[in-house]
């Protein structure tokens, strides 16, 4: 089994920063891709940013220039540095990982979600 444990959410004012972390643990050979998605009530979960183990990144247009994703392959941990936060960034942020497992097919996993609230 694989677990994703997120941390770092909270309540901040517009213009402030937060850093999210997500550690993958369990039956993992390696992590192929990790990332963050977010969801607000009544809307579909959408991409924030992803990063491969080789460091290739992909960002949603709405966060480019404000958010930075990074990965520590030795720790199977992904980080999301969020600067210049806006009220529209308010959402539940979910960690995502696509992992290689021993003797089993590669698979996707999701964290439990962490709330980020940005007040104006």
Short mmCIF file of N, CA, C and O in Angstrom, two decimals:
data_model
loop_
_atom_site.label_atom_id
_atom_site.label_comp_id
_atom_site.label_asym_id
_atom_site.label_seq_id
_atom_site.Cartn_x
_atom_site.Cartn_y
_atom_site.Cartn_z
N UNK A 1 0.85 -1.19 0.00
CA UNK A 1 0.00 0.00 0.00
C UNK A 1 0.89 1.24 0.00
O UNK A 1 2.01 1.22 0.50
N UNK A 2 0.35 2.32 -0.57
CA UNK A 2 1.07 3.59 -0.66
C UNK A 2 0.25 4.67 0.02
O UNK A 2 -0.97 4.74 -0.17
N UNK A 3 0.91 5.51 0.80
CA UNK A 3 0.23 6.60 1.48
C UNK A 3 0.87 7.93 1.07
O UNK A 3 2.09 8.01 0.92
N UNK A 4 0.02 8.94 0.93
CA UNK A 4 0.48 10.31 0.69
C UNK A 4 0.03 11.15 1.86
O UNK A 4 -1.17 11.21 2.15
N UNK A 5 0.96 11.81 2.52
CA UNK A 5 0.65 12.63 3.69
C UNK A 5 1.01 14.07 3.37
O UNK A 5 2.18 14.39 3.13
N UNK A 6 -0.02 14.92 3.39
CA UNK A 6 0.14 16.33 3.06
C UNK A 6 0.24 17.18 4.33
O UNK A 6 -0.30 16.81 5.37
N UNK A 7 0.89 18.32 4.19
CA UNK A 7 0.95 19.28 5.29
C UNK A 7 1.17 20.66 4.71
O UNK A 7 1.61 20.81 3.57
N UNK A 8 0.86 21.69 5.52
CA UNK A 8 1.19 23.05 5.15
C UNK A 8 0.03 23.95 4.78
O UNK A 8 0.24 25.13 4.53
N UNK A 9 -1.18 23.43 4.73
CA UNK A 9 -2.31 24.29 4.41
C UNK A 9 -2.62 25.23 5.55
O UNK A 9 -2.04 25.14 6.64
N UNK A 10 -3.56 26.15 5.29
CA UNK A 10 -3.95 27.08 6.34
C UNK A 10 -4.65 28.29 5.80
O UNK A 10 -5.06 28.33 4.64
N UNK A 11 -4.79 29.29 6.68
CA UNK A 11 -5.47 30.54 6.35
C UNK A 11 -4.44 31.67 6.28
O UNK A 11 -3.68 31.87 7.24
N UNK A 12 -4.41 32.37 5.15
CA UNK A 12 -3.51 33.50 4.99
C UNK A 12 -4.26 34.64 4.34
O UNK A 12 -5.37 34.47 3.82
N UNK A 13 -3.63 35.81 4.35
CA UNK A 13 -4.22 36.97 3.67
C UNK A 13 -3.66 37.06 2.24
O UNK A 13 -2.59 36.52 1.94
N UNK A 14 -4.40 37.73 1.41
CA UNK A 14 -3.96 37.93 0.03
C UNK A 14 -2.57 38.56 0.00
O UNK A 14 -2.28 39.47 0.79
N UNK A 15 -1.73 38.03 -0.89
CA UNK A 15 -0.37 38.52 -1.02
C UNK A 15 0.65 37.74 -0.21
O UNK A 15 1.86 37.88 -0.43
N UNK A 16 0.17 36.95 0.72
CA UNK A 16 1.08 36.17 1.56
C UNK A 16 1.45 34.85 0.88
O UNK A 16 1.01 34.57 -0.24
N UNK A 17 2.27 34.05 1.58
CA UNK A 17 2.80 32.81 1.02
C UNK A 17 2.47 31.62 1.91
O UNK A 17 2.26 31.77 3.11
N UNK A 18 2.44 30.46 1.28
CA UNK A 18 2.32 29.19 1.98
C UNK A 18 3.17 28.16 1.25
O UNK A 18 3.40 28.29 0.04
N UNK A 19 3.61 27.15 1.99
CA UNK A 19 4.35 26.05 1.39
C UNK A 19 3.67 24.73 1.76
O UNK A 19 3.53 24.43 2.94
N UNK A 20 3.27 23.98 0.75
CA UNK A 20 2.68 22.68 0.95
C UNK A 20 3.74 21.60 0.75
O UNK A 20 4.62 21.75 -0.09
N UNK A 21 3.61 20.53 1.55
CA UNK A 21 4.50 19.38 1.41
C UNK A 21 3.67 18.12 1.30
O UNK A 21 2.57 18.04 1.87
N UNK A 22 4.19 17.13 0.61
CA UNK A 22 3.51 15.85 0.50
C UNK A 22 4.56 14.75 0.40
O UNK A 22 5.39 14.77 -0.52
N UNK A 23 4.50 13.81 1.34
CA UNK A 23 5.46 12.71 1.37
C UNK A 23 4.75 11.41 1.02
O UNK A 23 3.72 11.09 1.61
N UNK A 24 5.34 10.68 0.08
CA UNK A 24 4.82 9.37 -0.31
C UNK A 24 5.61 8.29 0.42
O UNK A 24 6.85 8.36 0.49
N UNK A 25 4.90 7.32 0.95
CA UNK A 25 5.56 6.23 1.66
C UNK A 25 4.82 4.92 1.41
O UNK A 25 3.70 4.91 0.93
N UNK A 26 5.48 3.82 1.76
CA UNK A 26 4.87 2.52 1.57
C UNK A 26 5.63 1.72 0.54
O UNK A 26 6.84 1.84 0.38
N UNK A 27 4.90 0.88 -0.18
CA UNK A 27 5.50 -0.04 -1.13
C UNK A 27 5.80 0.67 -2.45
O UNK A 27 5.04 0.59 -3.41
N UNK A 28 6.93 1.39 -2.47
CA UNK A 28 7.31 2.21 -3.62
C UNK A 28 8.70 1.84 -4.09
O UNK A 28 9.63 1.81 -3.29
N UNK A 29 8.83 1.58 -5.39
CA UNK A 29 10.16 1.44 -5.96
C UNK A 29 10.72 2.81 -6.30
O UNK A 29 11.87 3.11 -6.01
N UNK A 30 9.88 3.62 -6.92
CA UNK A 30 10.28 4.98 -7.27
C UNK A 30 9.03 5.77 -7.62
O UNK A 30 7.98 5.20 -7.90
N UNK A 31 9.19 7.08 -7.60
CA UNK A 31 8.10 7.97 -7.99
C UNK A 31 8.37 8.48 -9.39
O UNK A 31 9.46 8.99 -9.66
N UNK A 32 7.40 8.37 -10.26
CA UNK A 32 7.55 8.86 -11.63
C UNK A 32 7.18 10.33 -11.69
O UNK A 32 7.96 11.16 -12.17
N UNK A 33 6.01 10.65 -11.18
CA UNK A 33 5.49 12.03 -11.20
C UNK A 33 4.77 12.30 -9.89
O UNK A 33 4.08 11.43 -9.36
N UNK A 34 4.92 13.52 -9.39
CA UNK A 34 4.13 13.99 -8.26
C UNK A 34 3.57 15.36 -8.60
O UNK A 34 4.09 16.05 -9.50
N UNK A 35 2.53 15.74 -7.89
CA UNK A 35 1.96 17.05 -8.20
C UNK A 35 0.85 17.44 -7.26
O UNK A 35 0.60 16.78 -6.26
N UNK A 36 0.22 18.56 -7.61
CA UNK A 36 -0.88 19.12 -6.83
C UNK A 36 -2.04 19.47 -7.73
O UNK A 36 -1.86 20.03 -8.82
N UNK A 37 -3.22 19.14 -7.25
CA UNK A 37 -4.47 19.54 -7.88
C UNK A 37 -5.29 20.25 -6.81
O UNK A 37 -5.03 20.10 -5.61
N UNK A 38 -6.29 21.00 -7.24
CA UNK A 38 -7.14 21.68 -6.26
C UNK A 38 -8.58 21.62 -6.69
O UNK A 38 -8.90 21.49 -7.88
N UNK A 39 -9.45 21.76 -5.70
CA UNK A 39 -10.89 21.65 -5.95
C UNK A 39 -11.64 22.57 -5.02
O UNK A 39 -11.34 22.66 -3.82
N UNK A 40 -12.63 23.26 -5.60
CA UNK A 40 -13.56 24.05 -4.82
C UNK A 40 -14.93 23.43 -4.95
O UNK A 40 -15.21 22.70 -5.92
N UNK A 41 -15.82 23.66 -3.98
CA UNK A 41 -17.15 23.03 -4.03
C UNK A 41 -17.88 23.33 -5.33
O UNK A 41 -17.89 24.47 -5.79
N UNK A 42 -18.44 22.29 -5.92
CA UNK A 42 -19.21 22.46 -7.13
C UNK A 42 -18.42 22.45 -8.41
O UNK A 42 -18.98 22.56 -9.50
N UNK A 43 -17.09 22.31 -8.30
CA UNK A 43 -16.24 22.29 -9.49
C UNK A 43 -15.37 21.05 -9.51
O UNK A 43 -15.13 20.42 -8.48
N UNK A 44 -14.89 20.72 -10.71
CA UNK A 44 -14.01 19.57 -10.84
C UNK A 44 -12.63 19.88 -10.29
O UNK A 44 -12.20 21.05 -10.28
N UNK A 45 -11.96 18.83 -9.88
CA UNK A 45 -10.57 18.97 -9.44
C UNK A 45 -9.72 19.36 -10.65
O UNK A 45 -9.83 18.75 -11.72
N UNK A 46 -8.85 20.35 -10.46
CA UNK A 46 -8.05 20.83 -11.58
C UNK A 46 -6.57 20.89 -11.25
O UNK A 46 -6.18 20.98 -10.09
N UNK A 47 -5.77 20.85 -12.30
CA UNK A 47 -4.33 20.87 -12.17
C UNK A 47 -3.82 22.17 -11.57
O UNK A 47 -4.28 23.25 -11.94
N UNK A 48 -2.88 22.03 -10.64
CA UNK A 48 -2.12 23.18 -10.17
C UNK A 48 -0.71 23.10 -10.78
O UNK A 48 -0.27 23.98 -11.49
N UNK A 49 -0.02 22.00 -10.46
CA UNK A 49 1.33 21.80 -11.00
C UNK A 49 1.73 20.34 -10.82
O UNK A 49 1.31 19.69 -9.87
N UNK A 50 2.57 19.86 -11.74
CA UNK A 50 3.16 18.54 -11.61
C UNK A 50 4.64 18.61 -11.89
O UNK A 50 5.12 19.57 -12.53
N UNK A 51 5.37 17.60 -11.41
CA UNK A 51 6.80 17.53 -11.64
C UNK A 51 7.19 16.06 -11.76
O UNK A 51 6.70 15.21 -11.00
N UNK A 52 8.06 15.76 -12.72
CA UNK A 52 8.56 14.40 -12.86
C UNK A 52 9.80 14.21 -11.99
O UNK A 52 10.40 15.19 -11.51
N UNK A 53 10.20 12.97 -11.83
CA UNK A 53 11.41 12.69 -11.05
C UNK A 53 12.63 13.33 -11.70
O UNK A 53 13.62 13.63 -11.02
N UNK A 54 12.55 13.57 -13.00
CA UNK A 54 13.65 14.23 -13.70
C UNK A 54 13.61 15.74 -13.64
O UNK A 54 14.51 16.41 -14.14
N UNK A 55 12.56 16.28 -13.02
CA UNK A 55 12.48 17.71 -12.81
C UNK A 55 11.67 18.49 -13.84
O UNK A 55 11.61 19.72 -13.79
N UNK A 56 11.02 17.77 -14.76
CA UNK A 56 10.19 18.48 -15.74
C UNK A 56 8.89 18.91 -15.07
O UNK A 56 8.20 18.12 -14.44
N UNK A 57 8.54 20.18 -15.23
CA UNK A 57 7.38 20.75 -14.54
C UNK A 57 6.28 21.16 -15.52
O UNK A 57 6.54 21.42 -16.71
N UNK A 58 5.07 21.23 -14.97
CA UNK A 58 3.91 21.69 -15.73
C UNK A 58 3.03 22.47 -14.77
O UNK A 58 2.75 21.98 -13.65
N UNK A 59 2.62 23.67 -15.16
CA UNK A 59 1.83 24.53 -14.29
C UNK A 59 0.53 24.94 -14.98
O UNK A 59 0.48 25.15 -16.20
N UNK A 60 -0.49 25.12 -14.17
CA UNK A 60 -1.70 25.77 -14.66
C UNK A 60 -1.37 27.23 -14.96
O UNK A 60 -0.57 27.85 -14.25
N UNK A 61 -1.99 27.78 -15.99
CA UNK A 61 -1.71 29.17 -16.36
C UNK A 61 -1.97 30.13 -15.20
O UNK A 61 -1.27 31.13 -15.04
N UNK A 62 -2.97 29.82 -14.39
CA UNK A 62 -3.38 30.73 -13.33
C UNK A 62 -2.34 30.85 -12.21
O UNK A 62 -2.43 31.79 -11.40
N UNK A 63 -1.38 29.93 -12.15
CA UNK A 63 -0.40 29.98 -11.06
C UNK A 63 1.02 30.23 -11.55
O UNK A 63 1.94 30.38 -10.74
N UNK A 64 1.21 30.26 -12.86
CA UNK A 64 2.55 30.49 -13.40
C UNK A 64 3.12 31.81 -12.89
O UNK A 64 2.44 32.83 -12.89
N UNK A 65 4.37 31.77 -12.46
CA UNK A 65 5.04 32.96 -11.95
C UNK A 65 4.80 33.21 -10.48
O UNK A 65 5.48 34.05 -9.88
N UNK A 66 3.83 32.50 -9.87
CA UNK A 66 3.54 32.68 -8.44
C UNK A 66 3.85 31.42 -7.63
O UNK A 66 4.28 31.51 -6.49
N UNK A 67 3.61 30.25 -8.23
CA UNK A 67 3.81 28.98 -7.54
C UNK A 67 5.04 28.29 -8.12
O UNK A 67 5.31 28.38 -9.32
N UNK A 68 5.75 27.57 -7.25
CA UNK A 68 6.91 26.78 -7.68
C UNK A 68 6.82 25.39 -7.08
O UNK A 68 6.69 25.24 -5.87
N UNK A 69 6.89 24.38 -7.95
CA UNK A 69 6.87 23.00 -7.49
C UNK A 69 8.28 22.44 -7.53
O UNK A 69 9.07 22.77 -8.42
N UNK A 70 8.60 21.61 -6.53
CA UNK A 70 9.91 20.97 -6.48
C UNK A 70 9.76 19.58 -5.89
O UNK A 70 8.74 19.27 -5.27
N UNK A 71 10.78 18.74 -6.11
CA UNK A 71 10.69 17.36 -5.65
C UNK A 71 12.02 16.94 -5.04
O UNK A 71 13.08 17.36 -5.50
N UNK A 72 11.91 16.15 -3.96
CA UNK A 72 13.07 15.52 -3.35
C UNK A 72 12.93 14.03 -3.59
O UNK A 72 12.16 13.35 -2.90
N UNK A 73 13.63 13.52 -4.59
CA UNK A 73 13.46 12.13 -4.98
C UNK A 73 13.91 11.16 -3.89
O UNK A 73 13.34 10.09 -3.73
N UNK A 74 14.92 11.56 -3.12
CA UNK A 74 15.41 10.68 -2.05
C UNK A 74 14.36 10.48 -0.97
O UNK A 74 14.33 9.44 -0.31
N UNK A 75 13.51 11.49 -0.79
CA UNK A 75 12.48 11.44 0.25
C UNK A 75 11.09 11.18 -0.31
O UNK A 75 10.12 11.13 0.45
N UNK A 76 10.97 11.02 -1.64
CA UNK A 76 9.66 10.86 -2.28
C UNK A 76 8.69 11.95 -1.81
O UNK A 76 7.54 11.67 -1.45
N UNK A 77 9.18 13.16 -1.80
CA UNK A 77 8.41 14.29 -1.27
C UNK A 77 8.35 15.41 -2.31
O UNK A 77 9.37 15.73 -2.93
N UNK A 78 7.15 15.97 -2.45
CA UNK A 78 6.94 17.09 -3.36
C UNK A 78 6.54 18.30 -2.55
O UNK A 78 5.87 18.18 -1.51
N UNK A 79 6.98 19.46 -3.01
CA UNK A 79 6.69 20.72 -2.34
C UNK A 79 6.02 21.67 -3.32
O UNK A 79 6.31 21.65 -4.52
N UNK A 80 5.16 22.53 -2.78
CA UNK A 80 4.55 23.58 -3.59
C UNK A 80 4.70 24.89 -2.83
O UNK A 80 4.06 25.09 -1.80
N UNK A 81 5.57 25.74 -3.33
CA UNK A 81 5.74 27.07 -2.75
C UNK A 81 4.75 28.01 -3.44
O UNK A 81 4.82 28.18 -4.66
N UNK A 82 3.85 28.58 -2.66
CA UNK A 82 2.80 29.42 -3.20
C UNK A 82 3.03 30.86 -2.70
O UNK A 82 2.93 31.12 -1.50
N UNK A 83 3.36 31.74 -3.62
CA UNK A 83 3.59 33.15 -3.30
C UNK A 83 2.49 34.01 -3.91
O UNK A 83 1.77 33.59 -4.81
N UNK A 84 2.38 35.22 -3.40
CA UNK A 84 1.40 36.18 -3.93
C UNK A 84 0.01 35.55 -4.03
O UNK A 84 -0.65 35.64 -5.07
N UNK A 85 -0.41 34.92 -2.96
CA UNK A 85 -1.68 34.20 -2.99
C UNK A 85 -2.85 35.16 -3.18
O UNK A 85 -2.83 36.30 -2.70
N UNK A 86 -3.85 34.66 -3.89
CA UNK A 86 -5.06 35.42 -4.18
C UNK A 86 -6.26 34.69 -3.60
O UNK A 86 -6.23 33.47 -3.42
N UNK A 87 -7.35 35.42 -3.34
CA UNK A 87 -8.56 34.75 -2.83
C UNK A 87 -9.03 33.61 -3.74
O UNK A 87 -9.55 32.61 -3.24
N UNK A 88 -8.82 33.76 -5.04
CA UNK A 88 -9.25 32.70 -5.96
C UNK A 88 -8.39 31.45 -5.88
O UNK A 88 -8.70 30.43 -6.51
N UNK A 89 -7.30 31.48 -5.11
CA UNK A 89 -6.51 30.28 -4.86
C UNK A 89 -7.11 29.42 -3.74
O UNK A 89 -6.65 28.30 -3.49
N UNK A 90 -8.15 29.94 -3.09
CA UNK A 90 -8.81 29.20 -2.02
C UNK A 90 -9.39 27.90 -2.56
O UNK A 90 -10.16 27.91 -3.53
N UNK A 91 -9.02 26.78 -1.94
CA UNK A 91 -9.45 25.47 -2.41
C UNK A 91 -8.90 24.40 -1.47
O UNK A 91 -8.07 24.69 -0.61
N UNK A 92 -9.36 23.18 -1.68
CA UNK A 92 -8.71 22.03 -1.07
C UNK A 92 -7.64 21.55 -2.06
O UNK A 92 -7.95 21.30 -3.23
N UNK A 93 -6.43 21.45 -1.60
CA UNK A 93 -5.31 21.04 -2.44
C UNK A 93 -5.00 19.56 -2.18
O UNK A 93 -4.81 19.15 -1.03
N UNK A 94 -4.95 18.80 -3.27
CA UNK A 94 -4.71 17.37 -3.19
C UNK A 94 -3.36 17.02 -3.80
O UNK A 94 -3.05 17.43 -4.92
N UNK A 95 -2.61 16.24 -3.07
CA UNK A 95 -1.34 15.72 -3.58
C UNK A 95 -1.61 14.51 -4.47
O UNK A 95 -2.53 13.71 -4.22
N UNK A 96 -0.80 14.37 -5.50
CA UNK A 96 -0.93 13.28 -6.47
C UNK A 96 0.44 12.64 -6.68
O UNK A 96 1.46 13.33 -6.68
N UNK A 97 0.44 11.34 -6.84
CA UNK A 97 1.70 10.65 -7.16
C UNK A 97 1.42 9.48 -8.10
O UNK A 97 0.44 8.76 -7.93
N UNK A 98 2.30 9.32 -9.08
CA UNK A 98 2.27 8.17 -9.98
C UNK A 98 3.54 7.40 -9.68
O UNK A 98 4.64 7.90 -9.92
N UNK A 99 3.37 6.18 -9.13
CA UNK A 99 4.52 5.48 -8.56
C UNK A 99 4.73 4.12 -9.22
O UNK A 99 3.79 3.50 -9.74
N UNK A 100 5.97 3.68 -9.16
CA UNK A 100 6.33 2.32 -9.55
C UNK A 100 6.37 1.48 -8.27
O UNK A 100 6.98 1.87 -7.28
N UNK A 101 5.71 0.33 -8.35
CA UNK A 101 5.61 -0.54 -7.18
C UNK A 101 6.26 -1.88 -7.48
O UNK A 101 6.28 -2.31 -8.64
N UNK A 102 6.75 -2.57 -6.47
CA UNK A 102 7.37 -3.89 -6.69
C UNK A 102 6.32 -4.94 -7.04
O UNK A 102 5.31 -5.08 -6.35
N UNK A 103 6.53 -5.61 -8.15
CA UNK A 103 5.72 -6.76 -8.57
C UNK A 103 4.28 -6.39 -8.89
O UNK A 103 3.40 -7.26 -8.97
N UNK A 104 3.99 -5.11 -9.06
CA UNK A 104 2.63 -4.66 -9.36
C UNK A 104 2.70 -3.55 -10.40
O UNK A 104 3.74 -2.90 -10.55
N UNK A 105 1.59 -3.33 -11.11
CA UNK A 105 1.60 -2.24 -12.12
C UNK A 105 1.79 -0.88 -11.47
O UNK A 105 1.44 -0.68 -10.29
N UNK A 106 2.31 0.05 -12.27
CA UNK A 106 2.38 1.44 -11.81
C UNK A 106 0.97 1.93 -11.50
O UNK A 106 -0.01 1.48 -12.12
N UNK A 107 0.86 2.87 -10.55
CA UNK A 107 -0.48 3.30 -10.12
C UNK A 107 -0.49 4.75 -9.65
O UNK A 107 0.54 5.30 -9.26
N UNK A 108 -1.69 5.35 -9.70
CA UNK A 108 -1.91 6.71 -9.20
C UNK A 108 -2.40 6.66 -7.77
O UNK A 108 -3.19 5.79 -7.41
N UNK A 109 -1.97 7.64 -6.98
CA UNK A 109 -2.45 7.78 -5.62
C UNK A 109 -2.76 9.25 -5.33
O UNK A 109 -2.16 10.15 -5.93
N UNK A 110 -3.69 9.45 -4.39
CA UNK A 110 -4.09 10.80 -3.98
C UNK A 110 -3.97 10.94 -2.47
O UNK A 110 -4.23 9.99 -1.73
N UNK A 111 -3.62 12.15 -2.03
CA UNK A 111 -3.64 12.46 -0.62
C UNK A 111 -5.05 12.78 -0.16
O UNK A 111 -5.99 12.82 -0.95
N UNK A 112 -5.18 13.06 1.13
CA UNK A 112 -6.50 13.31 1.71
C UNK A 112 -6.97 14.74 1.51
O UNK A 112 -8.14 15.04 1.72
N UNK A 113 -6.07 15.61 1.08
CA UNK A 113 -6.43 17.00 0.84
C UNK A 113 -6.10 17.90 2.01
O UNK A 113 -6.22 17.50 3.18
N UNK A 114 -5.68 19.11 1.69
CA UNK A 114 -5.40 20.11 2.72
C UNK A 114 -6.01 21.44 2.30
O UNK A 114 -5.91 21.84 1.13
N UNK A 115 -6.69 22.09 3.22
CA UNK A 115 -7.42 23.32 2.90
C UNK A 115 -6.47 24.52 2.87
O UNK A 115 -5.67 24.72 3.80
N UNK A 116 -6.58 25.29 1.81
CA UNK A 116 -5.89 26.57 1.70
C UNK A 116 -6.97 27.65 1.55
O UNK A 116 -7.78 27.58 0.63
N UNK A 117 -6.95 28.61 2.45
CA UNK A 117 -7.93 29.70 2.41
C UNK A 117 -7.18 31.03 2.38
O UNK A 117 -6.32 31.28 3.23
N UNK A 118 -7.50 31.85 1.38
CA UNK A 118 -6.86 33.15 1.21
C UNK A 118 -7.93 34.23 1.38
O UNK A 118 -8.88 34.30 0.59
N UNK A 119 -7.77 35.05 2.39
CA UNK A 119 -8.74 36.11 2.64
C UNK A 119 -8.31 37.40 1.95
O UNK A 119 -7.12 37.67 1.80
N UNK A 120 -9.29 38.18 1.56
CA UNK A 120 -8.99 39.44 0.84
C UNK A 120 -8.82 40.61 1.80
O UNK A 120 -9.08 40.51 2.99
#
